[in-house]
Amino acid sequence: MVKACYNIFPEIKVNKAIVDKMQPGFTLTNFYNWELKVPITAVVIDFQGRIRWFYQHGDVPDTRGDIDVRSDPEGILIGGTNIVENEDAVFPVLVNWDQEVLWRGKFVNHHHIHRRKNGNFMFLSFELRRMEKPVKGLVGGDIIIEFDPERNCIVWMWRLLDHIVPEKPREPLWDWSHCNTIEEDPTGRYLYLSARNLNSIFKIDRETGEIIWRLGEDGDFKISGEDMFYHQHSPELQPNGNLLIFDNGTGRPAKYGGQYSRAIELEIDEDKMEAKAVWSWGKELGLFTPIWGDADRLENGNTLITFGTRTHPKTSRLIEVTPEGEVVWDVELKPSGWGMYRAERLKIAGRALPIKKFSP
């Protein structure tokens, strides 16, 4: 079978680029457009918005857009699509810079996949569990899976519904938790699991399987209404123990500013069980990204923020800001309808990367 190559891309408009204040490197993300029937597409762009490399995964349209793409020492790891909406399944792959498939997963994942230090793959899966009380019906809960590609087997599994009992109904019940991120601490023992529909982040002990704490709605921490996050994505653990979060703001009460999106860094005090914001950016821009987004702290201290909405008439934006809040890079996908889920600044220096070979 000959693989289709669609080569359909948005206009990448660079609104601002102060290169000497930016973190060096190209940027990896995914491009999504359901109306144009584009398959899963991973792209690398430069500061001028030029596409320097791309890979299209699968021959069916990407019906979701929330596809995890991230760098790996061997190339690029690309997530697949889940089967909640009964679309054709696309399994995750690891491809090198010559676009050769080095590994193809055997499980359908959703939202998140990463490679651990031991070479195993960790990703999110999903289950439907029938419950009678206190919530009645088919409840959708997330599963964390660690897969060993050498032994070709699952070596660890954790089910959210084994640890949290739904106390109140949420719509849709089949998508009750809707997790989107697994963040590991440097030791690999602790995981931070982001559950979007619960407005919560869970800290999990891998050795015991227990939930150590819950941050956010119905959580264990004292946190002000102004610092609360809503339908969050991509918690990133900082060296000092803080969490950098993309706060979508979906459902934020009007008394706390209403629905706007931002990046927010929370200081976590596990002794006092208190959390407070020590940095945030985005409210002043007035962008609202209801379903996707990302915030990455870069080596120079800047933050790369993905306002990745696919919602008409809004457009998706990649924005890099300094610690003081100065915008040094602002890229916009046009026209509306194009989306991005996450983005990552690649470390190109020292890598033999034949990037020019794949300029479209």
Short mmCIF file of C-alpha atoms in Angstrom, two decimals:
data_model
loop_
_atom_site.label_atom_id
_atom_site.label_comp_id
_atom_site.label_asym_id
_atom_site.label_seq_id
_atom_site.Cartn_x
_atom_site.Cartn_y
_atom_site.Cartn_z
CA MET A 1 0.00 0.00 0.00
CA VAL A 2 1.32 3.43 -0.93
CA LYS A 3 1.06 5.88 1.95
CA ALA A 4 -0.89 9.04 1.18
CA CYS A 5 0.98 12.31 1.61
CA TYR A 6 -1.36 15.24 2.07
CA ASN A 7 1.12 18.12 2.43
CA ILE A 8 -1.64 20.42 3.68
CA PHE A 9 -0.38 23.07 6.08
CA PRO A 10 -1.73 26.29 7.56
CA GLU A 11 -0.30 29.72 7.03
CA ILE A 12 2.22 30.22 9.83
CA LYS A 13 2.17 33.92 10.60
CA VAL A 14 5.00 35.27 12.75
CA ASN A 15 3.61 38.25 14.62
CA LYS A 16 6.81 38.83 16.59
CA ALA A 17 10.30 37.34 16.88
CA ILE A 18 13.04 38.86 19.06
CA VAL A 19 15.59 36.15 18.32
CA ASP A 20 18.33 37.30 20.69
CA LYS A 21 15.91 36.96 23.63
CA MET A 22 14.54 33.57 22.59
CA GLN A 23 15.65 30.10 23.61
CA PRO A 24 17.64 28.74 20.62
CA GLY A 25 16.28 25.77 18.72
CA PHE A 26 13.44 24.69 16.45
CA THR A 27 9.93 23.99 17.73
CA LEU A 28 8.12 20.66 17.52
CA THR A 29 4.32 20.49 17.51
CA ASN A 30 1.39 18.87 15.70
CA PHE A 31 -0.96 20.42 13.14
CA TYR A 32 -4.61 19.43 13.14
CA ASN A 33 -7.50 20.23 10.82
CA TRP A 34 -10.50 17.94 10.79
CA GLU A 35 -12.34 19.82 8.07
CA LEU A 36 -9.48 19.23 5.63
CA LYS A 37 -9.19 15.56 6.69
CA VAL A 38 -5.51 15.86 7.60
CA PRO A 39 -3.90 12.77 9.21
CA ILE A 40 -1.77 12.99 12.36
CA THR A 41 0.97 15.45 11.42
CA ALA A 42 4.11 16.19 13.43
CA VAL A 43 6.03 19.28 12.31
CA VAL A 44 9.22 21.15 13.17
CA ILE A 45 9.24 24.90 12.53
CA ASP A 46 11.92 27.56 12.86
CA PHE A 47 11.70 31.08 14.30
CA GLN A 48 10.55 32.42 10.92
CA GLY A 49 7.63 30.01 10.86
CA ARG A 50 9.10 27.84 8.11
CA ILE A 51 8.39 24.10 8.21
CA ARG A 52 11.76 22.35 8.39
CA TRP A 53 10.59 18.75 8.88
CA PHE A 54 7.30 16.91 9.03
CA TYR A 55 5.93 13.40 9.33
CA GLN A 56 2.39 12.28 8.60
CA HIS A 57 1.34 9.24 10.60
CA GLY A 58 -1.43 7.02 9.31
CA ASP A 59 -3.71 7.22 6.30
CA VAL A 60 -6.91 8.22 8.05
CA PRO A 61 -7.96 11.72 9.15
CA ASP A 62 -6.96 12.81 12.63
CA THR A 63 -10.38 13.20 14.23
CA ARG A 64 -9.14 14.39 17.63
CA GLY A 65 -6.08 16.65 17.44
CA ASP A 66 -4.97 15.96 21.01
CA ILE A 67 -2.00 13.96 19.74
CA ASP A 68 1.17 13.89 21.82
CA VAL A 69 4.38 14.44 19.85
CA ARG A 70 7.69 14.73 21.68
CA SER A 71 11.40 14.41 21.09
CA ASP A 72 13.33 11.23 21.79
CA PRO A 73 17.08 10.55 21.52
CA GLU A 74 16.30 8.48 18.43
CA GLY A 75 13.86 10.88 16.79
CA ILE A 76 10.23 11.79 17.41
CA LEU A 77 7.62 9.86 19.41
CA ILE A 78 4.09 10.29 18.06
CA GLY A 79 0.98 9.20 19.93
CA GLY A 80 -2.00 7.49 18.37
CA THR A 81 -5.72 8.07 18.64
CA ASN A 82 -8.11 6.42 21.07
CA ILE A 83 -11.28 4.56 20.14
CA VAL A 84 -13.89 6.37 22.23
CA GLU A 85 -15.51 7.80 19.10
CA ASN A 86 -15.05 4.53 17.18
CA GLU A 87 -12.73 6.07 14.62
CA ASP A 88 -10.12 3.96 12.85
CA ALA A 89 -7.37 3.22 15.36
CA VAL A 90 -3.90 4.67 14.76
CA PHE A 91 -1.16 3.24 16.98
CA PRO A 92 1.78 5.24 18.37
CA VAL A 93 5.15 5.19 16.60
CA LEU A 94 8.74 6.25 17.14
CA VAL A 95 10.31 7.60 13.95
CA ASN A 96 13.84 8.80 13.27
CA TRP A 97 14.81 11.94 11.37
CA ASP A 98 14.98 9.89 8.15
CA GLN A 99 11.26 9.16 8.70
CA GLU A 100 11.88 5.47 9.35
CA VAL A 101 9.61 3.76 11.89
CA LEU A 102 11.75 2.38 14.72
CA TRP A 103 8.88 1.18 16.93
CA ARG A 104 5.17 0.76 16.49
CA GLY A 105 2.94 0.37 19.53
CA LYS A 106 0.36 -2.37 19.94
CA PHE A 107 -1.99 -0.44 22.21
CA VAL A 108 -4.14 2.53 21.36
CA ASN A 109 -3.24 5.44 23.62
CA HIS A 110 -4.78 8.85 24.10
CA HIS A 111 -3.45 12.33 24.92
CA HIS A 112 -0.06 11.32 26.32
CA ILE A 113 2.91 9.03 25.66
CA HIS A 114 6.54 9.31 26.74
CA ARG A 115 9.61 7.15 26.88
CA ARG A 116 11.05 6.44 30.32
CA LYS A 117 14.75 6.45 31.19
CA ASN A 118 14.73 2.64 31.11
CA GLY A 119 13.49 2.63 27.50
CA ASN A 120 9.92 1.61 28.32
CA PHE A 121 6.93 3.54 27.04
CA MET A 122 4.37 5.05 29.41
CA PHE A 123 1.02 6.21 28.10
CA LEU A 124 -2.64 6.78 28.89
CA SER A 125 -5.38 4.31 28.09
CA PHE A 126 -9.04 4.16 29.01
CA GLU A 127 -11.75 1.92 30.45
CA LEU A 128 -15.52 1.98 30.87
CA ARG A 129 -16.69 0.59 34.19
CA ARG A 130 -20.35 0.02 35.12
CA MET A 131 -21.24 1.42 38.50
CA GLU A 132 -24.44 1.39 40.52
CA LYS A 133 -23.65 3.86 43.33
CA PRO A 134 -23.15 6.60 44.24
CA VAL A 135 -23.07 7.29 40.47
CA LYS A 136 -25.03 4.93 38.24
CA GLY A 137 -24.02 4.12 34.70
CA LEU A 138 -20.95 3.50 32.54
CA VAL A 139 -18.14 5.60 33.99
CA GLY A 140 -15.04 6.39 31.94
CA GLY A 141 -11.78 6.23 33.86
CA ASP A 142 -8.16 6.52 32.77
CA ILE A 143 -5.42 3.92 32.97
CA ILE A 144 -1.64 4.45 33.08
CA ILE A 145 0.32 1.72 31.29
CA GLU A 146 4.07 1.09 31.19
CA PHE A 147 5.08 -1.14 28.29
CA ASP A 148 8.45 -2.85 27.85
CA PRO A 149 9.22 -3.05 24.09
CA GLU A 150 12.07 -5.54 24.61
CA ARG A 151 9.94 -8.06 26.50
CA ASN A 152 6.82 -7.07 24.54
CA CYS A 153 4.64 -6.87 27.61
CA ILE A 154 2.96 -4.56 30.13
CA VAL A 155 5.12 -4.25 33.23
CA TRP A 156 3.01 -1.82 35.28
CA MET A 157 -0.57 -0.63 35.22
CA TRP A 158 -2.57 1.80 37.33
CA ARG A 159 -6.34 2.44 37.13
CA LEU A 160 -7.80 5.69 38.44
CA LEU A 161 -11.18 4.12 39.21
CA ASP A 162 -9.47 1.71 41.62
CA HIS A 163 -8.53 4.69 43.77
CA ILE A 164 -11.20 7.36 43.26
CA VAL A 165 -14.91 6.66 43.60
CA PRO A 166 -17.08 9.08 41.61
CA GLU A 167 -19.19 10.86 44.21
CA LYS A 168 -21.20 13.01 41.82
CA PRO A 169 -22.17 12.71 38.15
CA ARG A 170 -20.32 14.67 35.48
CA GLU A 171 -21.31 15.00 31.87
CA PRO A 172 -20.46 13.07 29.86
CA LEU A 173 -20.22 10.21 32.36
CA TRP A 174 -18.31 8.06 29.88
CA ASP A 175 -15.54 10.72 29.92
CA TRP A 176 -15.66 11.26 33.68
CA SER A 177 -11.96 11.89 34.41
CA HIS A 178 -10.43 12.76 31.01
CA CYS A 179 -6.75 12.62 31.99
CA ASN A 180 -4.26 14.25 29.64
CA THR A 181 -0.75 14.19 31.16
CA ILE A 182 1.62 11.93 33.10
CA GLU A 183 4.59 13.80 34.58
CA GLU A 184 7.38 11.86 36.30
CA ASP A 185 9.62 13.18 39.04
CA PRO A 186 13.41 12.76 38.49
CA THR A 187 13.51 9.53 40.52
CA GLY A 188 10.67 7.93 38.55
CA ARG A 189 8.90 6.93 41.75
CA TYR A 190 6.25 9.66 41.73
CA LEU A 191 3.83 10.52 38.97
CA TYR A 192 1.72 13.64 38.54
CA LEU A 193 -1.50 12.81 36.73
CA SER A 194 -3.62 15.61 35.26
CA ALA A 195 -7.36 14.87 35.19
CA ARG A 196 -8.91 17.64 33.12
CA ASN A 197 -12.58 16.96 33.83
CA LEU A 198 -11.91 16.77 37.58
CA ASN A 199 -9.94 20.06 37.62
CA SER A 200 -7.35 18.10 39.56
CA ILE A 201 -3.76 16.88 39.58
CA PHE A 202 -2.94 13.69 41.49
CA LYS A 203 0.46 12.76 42.92
CA ILE A 204 0.87 8.98 42.75
CA ASP A 205 3.42 6.70 44.43
CA ARG A 206 4.41 4.13 41.82
CA GLU A 207 5.75 1.69 44.42
CA THR A 208 2.56 1.52 46.48
CA GLY A 209 0.06 2.65 43.86
CA GLU A 210 -1.47 5.04 46.36
CA ILE A 211 -2.56 8.60 45.69
CA ILE A 212 -0.43 10.82 47.94
CA TRP A 213 -2.45 13.98 47.37
CA ARG A 214 -4.91 15.73 45.13
CA LEU A 215 -4.41 19.34 44.02
CA GLY A 216 -7.32 21.38 42.68
CA GLU A 217 -11.08 20.90 42.90
CA ASP A 218 -12.08 18.73 45.89
CA GLY A 219 -8.35 18.57 46.65
CA ASP A 220 -6.19 18.41 49.75
CA PHE A 221 -4.49 21.81 49.40
CA LYS A 222 -5.57 25.23 50.50
CA ILE A 223 -5.52 27.41 47.39
CA SER A 224 -7.12 30.77 46.61
CA GLY A 225 -9.84 31.17 44.01
CA GLU A 226 -7.56 33.39 41.93
CA ASP A 227 -4.90 30.66 41.83
CA MET A 228 -7.26 27.75 41.08
CA PHE A 229 -6.97 26.10 37.66
CA TYR A 230 -9.74 24.74 35.45
CA HIS A 231 -9.61 21.98 32.79
CA GLN A 232 -5.81 22.17 32.96
CA HIS A 233 -3.18 20.54 30.74
CA SER A 234 0.48 19.55 30.89
CA PRO A 235 1.70 20.02 34.49
CA GLU A 236 5.49 20.29 34.34
CA LEU A 237 7.52 19.66 37.49
CA GLN A 238 10.18 22.31 38.11
CA PRO A 239 13.57 21.65 39.80
CA ASN A 240 12.34 23.47 42.93
CA GLY A 241 9.23 21.28 43.19
CA ASN A 242 6.83 23.85 41.73
CA LEU A 243 4.31 22.87 39.07
CA LEU A 244 4.01 24.84 35.82
CA ILE A 245 0.51 24.31 34.41
CA PHE A 246 -1.47 25.38 31.38
CA ASP A 247 -4.70 26.60 32.96
CA ASN A 248 -7.38 26.49 30.26
CA GLY A 249 -9.83 28.34 32.47
CA THR A 250 -12.86 26.44 31.16
CA GLY A 251 -15.63 26.99 33.68
CA ARG A 252 -13.72 29.53 35.77
CA PRO A 253 -16.29 31.50 37.86
CA ALA A 254 -16.89 35.11 36.86
CA LYS A 255 -15.81 36.32 40.29
CA TYR A 256 -12.30 34.97 39.55
CA GLY A 257 -12.06 36.48 36.09
CA GLY A 258 -14.24 34.21 33.99
CA GLN A 259 -13.02 32.07 31.10
CA TYR A 260 -9.49 32.96 30.03
CA SER A 261 -6.37 30.82 29.57
CA ARG A 262 -2.92 31.26 31.07
CA ALA A 263 0.28 29.58 32.15
CA ILE A 264 0.59 29.46 35.93
CA GLU A 265 3.39 28.26 38.22
CA LEU A 266 2.25 26.99 41.61
CA GLU A 267 4.45 26.63 44.67
CA ILE A 268 3.48 23.41 46.46
CA ASP A 269 4.00 23.27 50.25
CA GLU A 270 3.42 19.64 51.23
CA ASP A 271 4.03 20.39 54.93
CA LYS A 272 1.40 23.12 55.23
CA MET A 273 -0.69 21.62 52.40
CA GLU A 274 -0.92 24.99 50.71
CA ALA A 275 -0.48 25.99 47.06
CA LYS A 276 -0.03 29.48 45.68
CA ALA A 277 0.85 31.10 42.37
CA VAL A 278 4.38 32.50 42.10
CA TRP A 279 4.17 33.34 38.37
CA SER A 280 1.46 33.51 35.74
CA TRP A 281 0.99 34.91 32.27
CA GLY A 282 -1.87 35.03 29.78
CA LYS A 283 -4.75 36.83 31.43
CA GLU A 284 -3.50 40.11 30.01
CA LEU A 285 -3.67 38.66 26.50
CA GLY A 286 -7.31 37.67 26.80
CA LEU A 287 -7.00 34.38 24.88
CA PHE A 288 -9.30 31.49 25.74
CA THR A 289 -8.30 27.96 24.77
CA PRO A 290 -11.11 25.70 26.03
CA ILE A 291 -9.66 22.25 25.33
CA TRP A 292 -5.93 22.13 24.51
CA GLY A 293 -2.71 23.80 25.63
CA ASP A 294 0.80 23.50 26.99
CA ALA A 295 3.38 25.45 29.00
CA ASP A 296 7.08 24.55 28.91
CA ARG A 297 9.82 26.25 30.94
CA LEU A 298 12.86 26.72 28.69
CA GLU A 299 16.53 26.60 29.64
CA ASN A 300 16.94 30.39 29.49
CA GLY A 301 14.01 30.88 31.88
CA ASN A 302 11.47 31.79 29.22
CA THR A 303 8.17 29.94 28.94
CA LEU A 304 6.79 28.50 25.68
CA ILE A 305 2.98 28.56 25.81
CA THR A 306 0.65 26.78 23.37
CA PHE A 307 -2.79 28.33 22.98
CA GLY A 308 -3.86 25.48 20.75
CA THR A 309 -7.56 25.98 20.24
CA ARG A 310 -9.32 24.58 17.21
CA THR A 311 -12.46 26.60 17.93
CA HIS A 312 -13.82 28.95 15.26
CA PRO A 313 -13.33 31.86 14.82
CA LYS A 314 -10.23 31.81 17.01
CA THR A 315 -6.73 30.89 15.83
CA SER A 316 -4.00 28.85 17.48
CA ARG A 317 -0.97 30.65 18.90
CA LEU A 318 2.55 29.74 20.04
CA ILE A 319 3.94 32.40 22.37
CA GLU A 320 7.30 32.58 24.14
CA VAL A 321 7.51 34.99 27.08
CA THR A 322 10.34 36.03 29.40
CA PRO A 323 10.06 35.70 33.19
CA GLU A 324 9.09 39.39 33.22
CA GLY A 325 6.25 38.73 30.77
CA GLU A 326 7.77 40.19 27.61
CA VAL A 327 6.57 38.46 24.43
CA VAL A 328 9.62 37.49 22.36
CA TRP A 329 7.94 35.10 19.89
CA ASP A 330 4.35 35.03 18.70
CA VAL A 331 3.28 32.61 15.97
CA GLU A 332 -0.28 32.22 14.72
CA LEU A 333 -1.87 29.49 12.57
CA LYS A 334 -4.25 30.83 9.96
CA PRO A 335 -7.05 30.48 9.00
CA SER A 336 -9.09 29.37 12.00
CA GLY A 337 -9.78 25.66 12.22
CA TRP A 338 -6.12 24.73 12.56
CA GLY A 339 -5.08 23.45 15.98
CA MET A 340 -2.05 22.41 18.02
CA TYR A 341 -2.06 20.26 21.14
CA ARG A 342 1.42 20.76 22.61
CA ALA A 343 4.78 22.21 21.59
CA GLU A 344 8.42 21.65 22.53
CA ARG A 345 11.59 23.62 21.85
CA LEU A 346 14.08 21.16 20.41
CA LYS A 347 17.73 21.09 21.41
CA ILE A 348 19.35 21.03 18.00
CA ALA A 349 22.95 21.86 19.00
CA GLY A 350 25.25 18.86 18.86
CA ARG A 351 22.73 16.65 17.06
CA ALA A 352 23.34 15.33 13.57
CA LEU A 353 19.99 16.45 12.20
CA PRO A 354 19.64 16.68 8.40
CA ILE A 355 16.81 19.15 8.79
CA LYS A 356 17.12 20.82 5.36
CA LYS A 357 16.60 17.54 3.58
CA PHE A 358 12.93 17.53 4.52
CA SER A 359 11.95 21.10 3.72
CA PRO A 360 8.63 20.82 1.84
#
